[in-house]
Amino acid sequence: MSQRQQFPQPHLKGNETANAQPARRIVVHAHRRPALEANRQRLWLLLGMIVLFCMISLAALMQAGSIGSRQTLVRQRPFAPIPALAAAGTFREYPFPRPDNEVMRPALDHQGRLWFGAMGQNALVVFDPRTQTFQYLTPPHGHHSIMGVLVAPDDTIWFAEQAANYLGHYDPATRHYQLYPLPWLTVPDPGHPKQVQLLPSAPNELALDGHGDIWFTEFNADRLGWLDPRTGHMRHYPLSARMSVQTLYPYGVTVDPQGMVWFTEMGAQRIGRLDPATGRVQYFPLPEVHVPLMEIASGAHGVIWVTSFNSGLLLQLNPRSGAVTSYYASLTGADPGGLYGLAVTSSGDVWVTILAENALARLDAATHRFVYYRVPTENSGPLALVAGTNQTLWFTETDKIGMLRP
């Protein structure tokens, strides 16, 4: 049983509460601000931890055995990058009222408000497009590391505080928090051979299943986690036959229409699937892929999509046949920064962010081509995105929230 801790949100005053300063809106044809090297440095600082963990894990990669049987994959040869098409869309950008936000993944509630973590501000932030205002909310015991955020059907907010090692639940109506602490890991201290150190399980991404339960990846603990919000009961699923720590680095997680839980691992070239009914984990290995896998999403018919961080690679997995198709985005410069953000719309369109191209891109699967929508602000650092209503896409930048209407 996980211990639950409840905290009221303080009244709105000072830096500990909401900042309702209106955002300044920038439209696509407005004056472009010159590129700022400082913005680019902040973006790579934000992603530096991801890259570092990836390099460590790839250098010491362990071939962990699958739990359960492996499905035979039907592979398609990867396609060489095809030059992208350029398309025009309507962009709006809303600068943050505070500096050094270091924002991660956004989520939309049913009122059209955007929620996300601002690690640089140690805040859970909500942006209301109707009033064009931001509110900065300080989570209890926060350690500047809110990663995944999701909105429940009742418009309450779930978030993963990685360094503080808990799942948080925030009710905007009552302004109360409820915390679900995760276990800490005791590992040898590499700097002091006879001593040990504590590591957080490091919850990273969140997904909601059809029962209202929360699934999450534990980045340091090489596990998947499950939480029943009604009882506070928490369960952990090891992802290797032998217990490991900081080896697999489970990262993204999603739930398909059949209730299966899918996840990526940065430390292994494979996609995993957990059956909640049996606890069985099945792996879909990707021997031709040698890059860290990041975001994962399920389409309406259960097709699985995965982005890689530094190669411009988007993967499609058909769970029924095991067929894996590779789509490579065309990168015009020397910057290897590739795909990160991923969204599958209700109409089935697949969208990604491409940092190196300063663009959002839609996949044309029939031609293996991406259609680029370049952000009007140079070096804006588009990172994560979410599909909204009326065919809109919302995305995070280094120092703004952006909206695209293709």
mmCIF file of C-alpha atoms in Angstrom:
data_model
loop_
_atom_site.group_PDB
_atom_site.id
_atom_site.type_symbol
_atom_site.label_atom_id
_atom_site.label_comp_id
_atom_site.label_asym_id
_atom_site.label_seq_id
_atom_site.Cartn_x
_atom_site.Cartn_y
_atom_site.Cartn_z
ATOM 1 C CA MET A 1 0.000 0.000 0.000
ATOM 2 C CA SER A 2 1.375 3.348 -0.970
ATOM 3 C CA GLN A 3 1.184 6.091 1.627
ATOM 4 C CA ARG A 4 -0.879 9.061 0.527
ATOM 5 C CA GLN A 5 -0.046 12.562 1.655
ATOM 6 C CA GLN A 6 -2.444 15.473 1.228
ATOM 7 C CA PHE A 7 -1.414 19.101 0.896
ATOM 8 C CA PRO A 8 -3.542 22.208 0.284
ATOM 9 C CA GLN A 9 -2.396 24.667 -2.365
ATOM 10 C CA PRO A 10 -1.419 27.974 -0.683
ATOM 11 C CA HIS A 11 -3.372 31.118 -1.429
ATOM 12 C CA LEU A 12 -2.228 33.043 -4.473
ATOM 13 C CA LYS A 13 0.563 35.358 -3.434
ATOM 14 C CA GLY A 14 4.211 35.833 -4.239
ATOM 15 C CA ASN A 15 6.434 33.276 -5.937
ATOM 16 C CA GLU A 16 4.800 30.317 -4.201
ATOM 17 C CA THR A 17 1.501 30.780 -5.983
ATOM 18 C CA ALA A 18 -0.085 31.486 -9.302
ATOM 19 C CA ASN A 19 1.298 34.070 -11.652
ATOM 20 C CA ALA A 20 -1.622 35.370 -13.690
ATOM 21 C CA GLN A 21 0.400 37.653 -15.902
ATOM 22 C CA PRO A 22 -1.079 37.679 -19.424
ATOM 23 C CA ALA A 23 0.938 36.134 -22.208
ATOM 24 C CA ARG A 24 2.109 38.123 -25.187
ATOM 25 C CA ARG A 25 0.853 36.465 -28.369
ATOM 26 C CA ILE A 26 3.030 36.177 -31.480
ATOM 27 C CA VAL A 27 1.375 35.334 -34.805
ATOM 28 C CA VAL A 28 3.174 33.691 -37.694
ATOM 29 C CA HIS A 29 3.671 36.817 -39.779
ATOM 30 C CA ALA A 30 4.742 39.007 -36.872
ATOM 31 C CA HIS A 31 8.324 40.245 -36.451
ATOM 32 C CA ARG A 32 10.730 37.356 -35.771
ATOM 33 C CA ARG A 33 13.043 37.683 -32.809
ATOM 34 C CA PRO A 34 16.699 36.922 -33.576
ATOM 35 C CA ALA A 35 18.021 33.524 -32.521
ATOM 36 C CA LEU A 36 19.441 33.506 -29.018
ATOM 37 C CA GLU A 37 22.321 31.212 -28.183
ATOM 38 C CA ALA A 38 21.277 31.279 -24.543
ATOM 39 C CA ASN A 39 17.953 29.683 -25.458
ATOM 40 C CA ARG A 40 19.719 26.893 -27.265
ATOM 41 C CA GLN A 41 22.051 26.280 -24.312
ATOM 42 C CA ARG A 42 19.099 26.066 -21.908
ATOM 43 C CA LEU A 43 17.375 23.534 -24.155
ATOM 44 C CA TRP A 44 20.398 21.254 -24.354
ATOM 45 C CA LEU A 45 20.924 21.596 -20.608
ATOM 46 C CA LEU A 46 17.365 20.382 -20.165
ATOM 47 C CA LEU A 47 18.020 17.359 -22.370
ATOM 48 C CA GLY A 48 21.566 16.776 -21.166
ATOM 49 C CA MET A 49 20.488 14.337 -18.471
ATOM 50 C CA ILE A 50 18.666 12.244 -21.065
ATOM 51 C CA VAL A 51 21.698 12.076 -23.346
ATOM 52 C CA LEU A 52 24.085 11.316 -20.491
ATOM 53 C CA PHE A 53 22.004 8.430 -19.218
ATOM 54 C CA CYS A 54 21.704 7.152 -22.764
ATOM 55 C CA MET A 55 25.467 7.182 -23.344
ATOM 56 C CA ILE A 56 26.122 5.365 -20.080
ATOM 57 C CA SER A 57 23.521 2.727 -20.771
ATOM 58 C CA LEU A 58 24.643 2.105 -24.338
ATOM 59 C CA ALA A 59 28.269 1.731 -23.239
ATOM 60 C CA ALA A 60 27.371 -0.923 -20.682
ATOM 61 C CA LEU A 61 24.344 -2.447 -22.372
ATOM 62 C CA MET A 62 23.207 -5.731 -20.905
ATOM 63 C CA GLN A 63 21.222 -8.155 -23.016
ATOM 64 C CA ALA A 64 18.490 -8.704 -20.440
ATOM 65 C CA GLY A 65 16.311 -11.729 -21.103
ATOM 66 C CA SER A 66 12.703 -11.267 -22.075
ATOM 67 C CA ILE A 67 10.041 -12.157 -19.566
ATOM 68 C CA GLY A 68 7.643 -14.335 -21.497
ATOM 69 C CA SER A 69 7.975 -15.502 -25.057
ATOM 70 C CA ARG A 70 9.186 -13.258 -27.860
ATOM 71 C CA GLN A 71 7.161 -12.734 -30.957
ATOM 72 C CA THR A 72 8.844 -13.333 -34.297
ATOM 73 C CA LEU A 73 9.163 -10.020 -36.086
ATOM 74 C CA VAL A 74 8.392 -9.459 -39.731
ATOM 75 C CA ARG A 75 10.834 -6.704 -40.698
ATOM 76 C CA GLN A 76 10.816 -4.178 -43.443
ATOM 77 C CA ARG A 77 14.062 -2.685 -44.642
ATOM 78 C CA PRO A 78 14.558 0.870 -43.369
ATOM 79 C CA PHE A 79 13.950 3.611 -45.898
ATOM 80 C CA ALA A 80 16.545 6.270 -46.623
ATOM 81 C CA PRO A 81 15.426 9.793 -45.710
ATOM 82 C CA ILE A 82 13.279 11.387 -48.405
ATOM 83 C CA PRO A 83 13.404 15.193 -48.682
ATOM 84 C CA ALA A 84 10.600 16.699 -46.662
ATOM 85 C CA LEU A 85 7.779 18.810 -47.986
ATOM 86 C CA ALA A 86 7.312 22.296 -46.544
ATOM 87 C CA ALA A 87 3.822 23.440 -45.612
ATOM 88 C CA ALA A 88 2.377 26.650 -44.247
ATOM 89 C CA GLY A 89 0.246 26.757 -41.147
ATOM 90 C CA THR A 90 -0.899 29.304 -38.614
ATOM 91 C CA PHE A 91 1.382 29.526 -35.610
ATOM 92 C CA ARG A 92 0.789 31.392 -32.377
ATOM 93 C CA GLU A 93 3.421 31.638 -29.676
ATOM 94 C CA TYR A 94 2.924 32.725 -26.075
ATOM 95 C CA PRO A 95 6.106 33.728 -24.182
ATOM 96 C CA PHE A 96 6.442 32.625 -20.580
ATOM 97 C CA PRO A 97 6.173 35.424 -18.004
ATOM 98 C CA ARG A 98 9.142 33.962 -16.109
ATOM 99 C CA PRO A 99 12.639 33.043 -17.360
ATOM 100 C CA ASP A 100 14.346 29.653 -17.275
ATOM 101 C CA ASN A 101 11.231 27.488 -17.315
ATOM 102 C CA GLU A 102 12.729 24.242 -18.697
ATOM 103 C CA VAL A 103 9.339 22.844 -19.628
ATOM 104 C CA MET A 104 8.611 19.257 -20.558
ATOM 105 C CA ARG A 105 5.446 17.442 -21.655
ATOM 106 C CA PRO A 106 2.112 19.246 -21.978
ATOM 107 C CA ALA A 107 -1.387 17.879 -21.432
ATOM 108 C CA LEU A 108 -4.770 19.445 -22.274
ATOM 109 C CA ASP A 109 -7.777 19.463 -19.975
ATOM 110 C CA HIS A 110 -11.393 19.537 -21.111
ATOM 111 C CA GLN A 111 -11.535 23.325 -20.816
ATOM 112 C CA GLY A 112 -8.719 23.685 -23.332
ATOM 113 C CA ARG A 113 -6.122 24.644 -20.730
ATOM 114 C CA LEU A 114 -2.553 23.402 -21.097
ATOM 115 C CA TRP A 115 -0.747 21.817 -18.120
ATOM 116 C CA PHE A 116 2.983 21.086 -17.912
ATOM 117 C CA GLY A 117 5.939 21.006 -15.550
ATOM 118 C CA ALA A 118 8.460 23.852 -15.469
ATOM 119 C CA MET A 119 11.557 22.297 -13.933
ATOM 120 C CA GLY A 120 13.491 25.545 -13.845
ATOM 121 C CA GLN A 121 10.727 27.162 -11.782
ATOM 122 C CA ASN A 122 9.932 24.093 -9.645
ATOM 123 C CA ALA A 123 6.342 24.513 -10.734
ATOM 124 C CA LEU A 124 3.275 22.876 -12.170
ATOM 125 C CA VAL A 125 2.038 25.378 -14.736
ATOM 126 C CA VAL A 126 -1.353 25.907 -16.362
ATOM 127 C CA PHE A 127 -1.843 28.105 -19.426
ATOM 128 C CA ASP A 128 -5.322 29.302 -20.403
ATOM 129 C CA PRO A 129 -5.488 30.255 -24.104
ATOM 130 C CA ARG A 130 -8.759 32.138 -23.610
ATOM 131 C CA THR A 131 -7.260 34.633 -21.171
ATOM 132 C CA GLN A 132 -3.677 34.097 -22.362
ATOM 133 C CA THR A 133 -2.463 33.807 -18.779
ATOM 134 C CA PHE A 134 -0.084 31.460 -16.994
ATOM 135 C CA GLN A 135 -0.386 30.204 -13.408
ATOM 136 C CA TYR A 136 2.662 28.789 -11.627
ATOM 137 C CA LEU A 137 1.780 26.343 -8.833
ATOM 138 C CA THR A 138 4.436 25.066 -6.434
ATOM 139 C CA PRO A 139 4.128 21.321 -5.684
ATOM 140 C CA PRO A 140 4.855 20.089 -2.147
ATOM 141 C CA HIS A 141 8.473 19.039 -1.632
ATOM 142 C CA GLY A 142 9.204 19.606 -5.325
ATOM 143 C CA HIS A 143 12.762 19.114 -6.564
ATOM 144 C CA HIS A 144 12.601 20.916 -9.914
ATOM 145 C CA SER A 145 11.873 17.746 -11.881
ATOM 146 C CA ILE A 146 8.255 17.399 -12.976
ATOM 147 C CA MET A 147 8.392 15.189 -16.050
ATOM 148 C CA GLY A 148 5.205 13.465 -17.264
ATOM 149 C CA VAL A 149 1.822 15.190 -16.825
ATOM 150 C CA LEU A 150 -1.616 13.851 -17.671
ATOM 151 C CA VAL A 151 -5.213 14.995 -17.243
ATOM 152 C CA ALA A 152 -7.768 12.584 -15.782
ATOM 153 C CA PRO A 153 -11.373 12.444 -17.062
ATOM 154 C CA ASP A 154 -12.465 14.605 -14.096
ATOM 155 C CA ASP A 155 -9.918 17.278 -15.077
ATOM 156 C CA THR A 156 -7.690 16.589 -12.104
ATOM 157 C CA ILE A 157 -3.958 16.560 -12.854
ATOM 158 C CA TRP A 158 -1.423 13.787 -12.377
ATOM 159 C CA PHE A 159 2.308 14.442 -12.576
ATOM 160 C CA ALA A 160 5.594 12.621 -11.993
ATOM 161 C CA GLU A 161 8.126 14.394 -9.759
ATOM 162 C CA GLN A 162 11.242 12.487 -10.714
ATOM 163 C CA ALA A 163 13.849 13.711 -8.204
ATOM 164 C CA ALA A 164 11.376 14.043 -5.311
ATOM 165 C CA ASN A 165 10.323 10.468 -6.148
ATOM 166 C CA TYR A 166 6.556 10.683 -6.060
ATOM 167 C CA LEU A 167 3.428 10.764 -8.167
ATOM 168 C CA GLY A 168 1.381 13.871 -7.547
ATOM 169 C CA HIS A 169 -2.358 14.403 -7.932
ATOM 170 C CA TYR A 170 -3.656 17.971 -8.041
ATOM 171 C CA ASP A 171 -7.312 19.010 -7.949
ATOM 172 C CA PRO A 172 -7.738 22.486 -9.509
ATOM 173 C CA ALA A 173 -11.207 22.839 -7.947
ATOM 174 C CA THR A 174 -9.998 22.408 -4.358
ATOM 175 C CA ARG A 175 -6.334 23.323 -4.922
ATOM 176 C CA HIS A 176 -5.268 20.263 -2.950
ATOM 177 C CA TYR A 177 -2.371 17.934 -3.681
ATOM 178 C CA GLN A 178 -2.161 14.264 -2.863
ATOM 179 C CA LEU A 179 1.240 12.591 -3.043
ATOM 180 C CA TYR A 180 2.095 8.944 -3.665
ATOM 181 C CA PRO A 181 5.749 8.348 -2.670
ATOM 182 C CA LEU A 182 7.784 5.704 -4.508
ATOM 183 C CA PRO A 183 10.413 3.375 -3.039
ATOM 184 C CA TRP A 184 14.000 4.574 -2.872
ATOM 185 C CA LEU A 185 16.850 2.405 -4.155
ATOM 186 C CA THR A 186 19.948 1.512 -2.147
ATOM 187 C CA VAL A 187 22.949 1.100 -4.459
ATOM 188 C CA PRO A 188 26.742 1.052 -4.028
ATOM 189 C CA ASP A 189 28.360 4.473 -4.043
ATOM 190 C CA PRO A 190 30.840 4.506 -6.971
ATOM 191 C CA GLY A 191 32.945 7.154 -5.233
ATOM 192 C CA HIS A 192 33.099 5.263 -1.939
ATOM 193 C CA PRO A 193 33.279 1.465 -2.431
ATOM 194 C CA LYS A 194 32.279 0.614 1.154
ATOM 195 C CA GLN A 195 29.319 2.967 1.230
ATOM 196 C CA VAL A 196 25.863 3.049 -0.334
ATOM 197 C CA GLN A 197 23.726 5.835 -1.687
ATOM 198 C CA LEU A 198 19.988 6.340 -2.144
ATOM 199 C CA LEU A 199 18.518 6.800 -5.598
ATOM 200 C CA PRO A 200 14.923 7.739 -6.440
ATOM 201 C CA SER A 201 12.921 5.287 -8.522
ATOM 202 C CA ALA A 202 12.526 8.360 -10.755
ATOM 203 C CA PRO A 203 8.994 8.206 -12.212
ATOM 204 C CA ASN A 204 9.211 9.535 -15.751
ATOM 205 C CA GLU A 205 6.120 9.226 -17.956
ATOM 206 C CA LEU A 206 2.474 8.532 -17.113
ATOM 207 C CA ALA A 207 -0.432 6.850 -18.877
ATOM 208 C CA LEU A 208 -4.066 6.335 -17.915
ATOM 209 C CA ASP A 209 -5.895 3.089 -18.646
ATOM 210 C CA GLY A 210 -9.601 2.451 -19.155
ATOM 211 C CA HIS A 211 -10.132 1.710 -15.451
ATOM 212 C CA GLY A 212 -8.729 5.064 -14.375
ATOM 213 C CA ASP A 213 -5.500 3.487 -13.098
ATOM 214 C CA ILE A 214 -2.127 5.190 -13.552
ATOM 215 C CA TRP A 215 0.807 3.478 -15.253
ATOM 216 C CA PHE A 216 4.300 4.946 -15.109
ATOM 217 C CA THR A 217 7.912 4.178 -15.973
ATOM 218 C CA GLU A 218 10.560 4.097 -13.236
ATOM 219 C CA PHE A 219 13.648 5.428 -14.976
ATOM 220 C CA ASN A 220 16.237 4.423 -12.372
ATOM 221 C CA ALA A 221 14.591 1.245 -11.084
ATOM 222 C CA ASP A 222 14.143 -0.570 -14.436
ATOM 223 C CA ARG A 223 10.476 -1.129 -13.634
ATOM 224 C CA LEU A 224 6.945 -0.270 -14.661
ATOM 225 C CA GLY A 225 4.653 1.002 -11.948
ATOM 226 C CA TRP A 226 0.889 0.830 -11.444
ATOM 227 C CA LEU A 227 -1.252 2.899 -9.094
ATOM 228 C CA ASP A 228 -4.913 2.477 -8.156
ATOM 229 C CA PRO A 229 -6.011 6.043 -7.298
ATOM 230 C CA ARG A 230 -9.083 4.785 -5.427
ATOM 231 C CA THR A 231 -7.118 2.823 -2.835
ATOM 232 C CA GLY A 232 -3.591 4.202 -3.168
ATOM 233 C CA HIS A 233 -2.318 0.672 -3.814
ATOM 234 C CA MET A 234 0.879 0.610 -5.900
ATOM 235 C CA ARG A 235 2.501 -2.308 -7.738
ATOM 236 C CA HIS A 236 5.889 -2.564 -9.454
ATOM 237 C CA TYR A 237 6.781 -4.769 -12.428
ATOM 238 C CA PRO A 238 10.511 -5.531 -12.935
ATOM 239 C CA LEU A 239 11.471 -5.436 -16.613
ATOM 240 C CA SER A 240 14.405 -7.850 -16.478
ATOM 241 C CA ALA A 241 14.638 -11.456 -15.350
ATOM 242 C CA ARG A 242 17.208 -10.393 -12.750
ATOM 243 C CA MET A 243 16.729 -7.211 -10.786
ATOM 244 C CA SER A 244 18.673 -4.315 -12.279
ATOM 245 C CA VAL A 245 19.152 -0.602 -11.576
ATOM 246 C CA GLN A 246 19.984 2.090 -14.150
ATOM 247 C CA THR A 247 20.435 -0.429 -16.932
ATOM 248 C CA LEU A 248 17.266 -0.400 -19.046
ATOM 249 C CA TYR A 249 16.090 3.170 -18.351
ATOM 250 C CA PRO A 250 12.379 2.682 -19.146
ATOM 251 C CA TYR A 251 11.196 5.965 -20.586
ATOM 252 C CA GLY A 252 7.881 6.331 -22.457
ATOM 253 C CA VAL A 253 4.611 4.542 -21.681
ATOM 254 C CA THR A 254 1.190 4.303 -23.338
ATOM 255 C CA VAL A 255 -1.928 2.128 -23.114
ATOM 256 C CA ASP A 256 -3.495 0.738 -26.293
ATOM 257 C CA PRO A 257 -7.260 0.309 -26.946
ATOM 258 C CA GLN A 258 -7.099 -3.289 -25.663
ATOM 259 C CA GLY A 259 -5.630 -2.166 -22.337
ATOM 260 C CA MET A 260 -2.102 -3.423 -23.010
ATOM 261 C CA VAL A 261 0.681 -1.266 -21.571
ATOM 262 C CA TRP A 262 3.519 -0.412 -23.969
ATOM 263 C CA PHE A 263 6.840 1.160 -23.065
ATOM 264 C CA THR A 264 10.275 2.106 -24.392
ATOM 265 C CA GLU A 265 13.703 1.526 -22.874
ATOM 266 C CA MET A 266 16.585 3.877 -23.546
ATOM 267 C CA GLY A 267 19.130 1.259 -22.568
ATOM 268 C CA ALA A 268 17.937 -1.482 -24.939
ATOM 269 C CA GLN A 269 16.843 -1.537 -28.562
ATOM 270 C CA ARG A 270 13.386 -2.992 -28.003
ATOM 271 C CA ILE A 271 9.768 -2.122 -27.368
ATOM 272 C CA GLY A 272 7.990 -3.758 -24.437
ATOM 273 C CA ARG A 273 4.393 -4.745 -23.774
ATOM 274 C CA LEU A 274 2.883 -5.644 -20.403
ATOM 275 C CA ASP A 275 -0.384 -7.551 -20.076
ATOM 276 C CA PRO A 276 -1.990 -6.185 -16.867
ATOM 277 C CA ALA A 277 -4.184 -9.282 -16.539
ATOM 278 C CA THR A 278 -1.229 -11.663 -16.236
ATOM 279 C CA GLY A 279 1.745 -9.427 -15.468
ATOM 280 C CA ARG A 280 3.536 -10.958 -18.443
ATOM 281 C CA VAL A 281 6.075 -8.766 -20.257
ATOM 282 C CA GLN A 282 6.769 -9.418 -23.923
ATOM 283 C CA TYR A 283 9.542 -7.725 -25.881
ATOM 284 C CA PHE A 284 9.732 -6.743 -29.520
ATOM 285 C CA PRO A 285 13.477 -6.482 -30.231
ATOM 286 C CA LEU A 286 14.806 -4.007 -32.790
ATOM 287 C CA PRO A 287 18.254 -5.345 -33.768
ATOM 288 C CA GLU A 288 18.665 -2.876 -36.639
ATOM 289 C CA VAL A 289 18.061 0.108 -34.348
ATOM 290 C CA HIS A 290 21.018 1.541 -32.412
ATOM 291 C CA VAL A 291 19.568 4.742 -30.991
ATOM 292 C CA PRO A 292 17.740 5.555 -27.746
ATOM 293 C CA LEU A 293 13.966 5.210 -27.952
ATOM 294 C CA MET A 294 11.936 7.965 -26.361
ATOM 295 C CA GLU A 295 8.233 8.788 -26.681
ATOM 296 C CA ILE A 296 5.631 6.112 -27.444
ATOM 297 C CA ALA A 297 1.986 6.407 -28.502
ATOM 298 C CA SER A 298 -0.823 4.098 -29.588
ATOM 299 C CA GLY A 299 -3.118 4.809 -32.509
ATOM 300 C CA ALA A 300 -6.842 4.109 -32.544
ATOM 301 C CA HIS A 301 -6.321 0.617 -34.015
ATOM 302 C CA GLY A 302 -3.497 -0.322 -31.659
ATOM 303 C CA VAL A 303 -0.585 0.526 -33.972
ATOM 304 C CA ILE A 304 2.393 1.619 -31.866
ATOM 305 C CA TRP A 305 4.572 4.632 -32.719
ATOM 306 C CA VAL A 306 7.974 5.445 -31.188
ATOM 307 C CA THR A 307 10.423 8.329 -31.606
ATOM 308 C CA SER A 308 14.203 8.270 -31.246
ATOM 309 C CA PHE A 309 16.162 11.168 -29.845
ATOM 310 C CA ASN A 310 19.132 11.723 -32.108
ATOM 311 C CA SER A 311 18.597 10.071 -35.482
ATOM 312 C CA GLY A 312 15.426 11.459 -37.025
ATOM 313 C CA LEU A 313 13.857 7.985 -36.745
ATOM 314 C CA LEU A 314 10.165 7.271 -36.249
ATOM 315 C CA LEU A 315 9.157 3.620 -35.785
ATOM 316 C CA GLN A 316 5.820 1.971 -36.466
ATOM 317 C CA LEU A 317 5.038 -1.408 -34.898
ATOM 318 C CA ASN A 318 2.073 -3.555 -35.888
ATOM 319 C CA PRO A 319 1.416 -5.692 -32.773
ATOM 320 C CA ARG A 320 -0.533 -8.340 -34.691
ATOM 321 C CA SER A 321 2.067 -9.131 -37.331
ATOM 322 C CA GLY A 322 5.167 -7.856 -35.557
ATOM 323 C CA ALA A 323 6.058 -5.792 -38.637
ATOM 324 C CA VAL A 324 8.288 -2.812 -37.882
ATOM 325 C CA THR A 325 8.507 0.075 -40.331
ATOM 326 C CA SER A 326 11.147 2.808 -40.099
ATOM 327 C CA TYR A 327 10.555 6.386 -41.217
ATOM 328 C CA TYR A 328 13.532 8.734 -41.332
ATOM 329 C CA ALA A 329 13.071 12.489 -41.225
ATOM 330 C CA SER A 330 15.336 14.416 -43.545
ATOM 331 C CA LEU A 331 17.795 16.545 -41.543
ATOM 332 C CA THR A 332 19.240 19.424 -43.546
ATOM 333 C CA GLY A 333 22.037 20.449 -41.181
ATOM 334 C CA ALA A 334 24.854 18.833 -39.241
ATOM 335 C CA ASP A 335 22.931 18.955 -35.957
ATOM 336 C CA PRO A 336 22.007 15.343 -35.032
ATOM 337 C CA GLY A 337 19.169 16.430 -32.745
ATOM 338 C CA GLY A 338 16.213 14.408 -33.933
ATOM 339 C CA LEU A 339 12.699 13.437 -32.986
ATOM 340 C CA TYR A 340 11.285 13.710 -29.486
ATOM 341 C CA GLY A 341 7.664 14.817 -29.174
ATOM 342 C CA LEU A 342 4.968 12.506 -30.532
ATOM 343 C CA ALA A 343 1.202 12.846 -30.935
ATOM 344 C CA VAL A 344 -1.375 10.727 -32.761
ATOM 345 C CA THR A 345 -4.536 12.688 -33.548
ATOM 346 C CA SER A 346 -8.109 11.388 -33.447
ATOM 347 C CA SER A 347 -8.045 11.264 -37.259
ATOM 348 C CA GLY A 348 -4.930 9.052 -37.190
ATOM 349 C CA ASP A 349 -2.341 11.630 -38.233
ATOM 350 C CA VAL A 350 1.082 11.164 -36.633
ATOM 351 C CA TRP A 351 2.973 14.310 -35.589
ATOM 352 C CA VAL A 352 6.484 14.723 -34.213
ATOM 353 C CA THR A 353 8.792 17.537 -33.180
ATOM 354 C CA ILE A 354 12.169 17.796 -34.912
ATOM 355 C CA LEU A 355 14.551 19.926 -32.889
ATOM 356 C CA ALA A 356 17.272 20.070 -35.536
ATOM 357 C CA GLU A 357 14.806 21.466 -38.091
ATOM 358 C CA ASN A 358 12.982 23.783 -35.672
ATOM 359 C CA ALA A 359 9.793 22.190 -36.913
ATOM 360 C CA LEU A 360 6.698 20.184 -36.235
ATOM 361 C CA ALA A 361 6.205 17.468 -38.824
ATOM 362 C CA ARG A 362 3.340 15.282 -40.002
ATOM 363 C CA LEU A 363 4.099 11.845 -41.407
ATOM 364 C CA ASP A 364 2.833 10.950 -44.861
ATOM 365 C CA ALA A 365 3.116 7.185 -44.418
ATOM 366 C CA ALA A 366 2.206 6.383 -48.025
ATOM 367 C CA THR A 367 5.288 8.184 -49.371
ATOM 368 C CA HIS A 368 7.556 7.791 -46.316
ATOM 369 C CA ARG A 369 7.833 11.556 -46.325
ATOM 370 C CA PHE A 370 7.465 14.124 -43.551
ATOM 371 C CA VAL A 371 5.648 17.415 -44.073
ATOM 372 C CA TYR A 372 7.469 20.167 -42.156
ATOM 373 C CA TYR A 373 5.824 23.124 -40.453
ATOM 374 C CA ARG A 374 8.714 25.292 -39.321
ATOM 375 C CA VAL A 375 8.246 27.384 -36.197
ATOM 376 C CA PRO A 376 8.518 31.091 -37.065
ATOM 377 C CA THR A 377 10.842 31.876 -34.145
ATOM 378 C CA GLU A 378 14.349 30.715 -35.008
ATOM 379 C CA ASN A 379 15.970 28.145 -32.702
ATOM 380 C CA SER A 380 12.762 27.944 -30.695
ATOM 381 C CA GLY A 381 13.499 24.395 -29.515
ATOM 382 C CA PRO A 382 10.157 22.615 -30.104
ATOM 383 C CA LEU A 383 10.263 19.677 -27.725
ATOM 384 C CA ALA A 384 6.975 18.034 -26.690
ATOM 385 C CA LEU A 385 3.502 18.308 -28.164
ATOM 386 C CA VAL A 386 -0.112 17.320 -27.676
ATOM 387 C CA ALA A 387 -3.030 17.236 -30.114
ATOM 388 C CA GLY A 388 -5.908 19.584 -29.300
ATOM 389 C CA THR A 389 -9.372 20.212 -30.685
ATOM 390 C CA ASN A 390 -10.143 21.656 -34.116
ATOM 391 C CA GLN A 391 -6.986 20.073 -35.579
ATOM 392 C CA THR A 392 -4.697 22.200 -33.438
ATOM 393 C CA LEU A 393 -1.365 21.109 -31.983
ATOM 394 C CA TRP A 394 0.169 22.578 -28.850
ATOM 395 C CA PHE A 395 3.889 22.317 -28.180
ATOM 396 C CA THR A 396 6.536 23.490 -25.743
ATOM 397 C CA GLU A 397 9.503 25.650 -26.730
ATOM 398 C CA THR A 398 12.534 26.890 -24.825
ATOM 399 C CA ASP A 399 10.771 30.033 -23.650
ATOM 400 C CA LYS A 400 7.248 29.847 -25.107
ATOM 401 C CA ILE A 401 4.151 27.774 -25.580
ATOM 402 C CA GLY A 402 3.303 27.314 -29.248
ATOM 403 C CA MET A 403 0.154 26.442 -31.149
ATOM 404 C CA LEU A 404 -0.086 25.243 -34.748
ATOM 405 C CA ARG A 405 -3.183 25.048 -36.877
ATOM 406 C CA PRO A 406 -2.085 23.267 -40.103
#
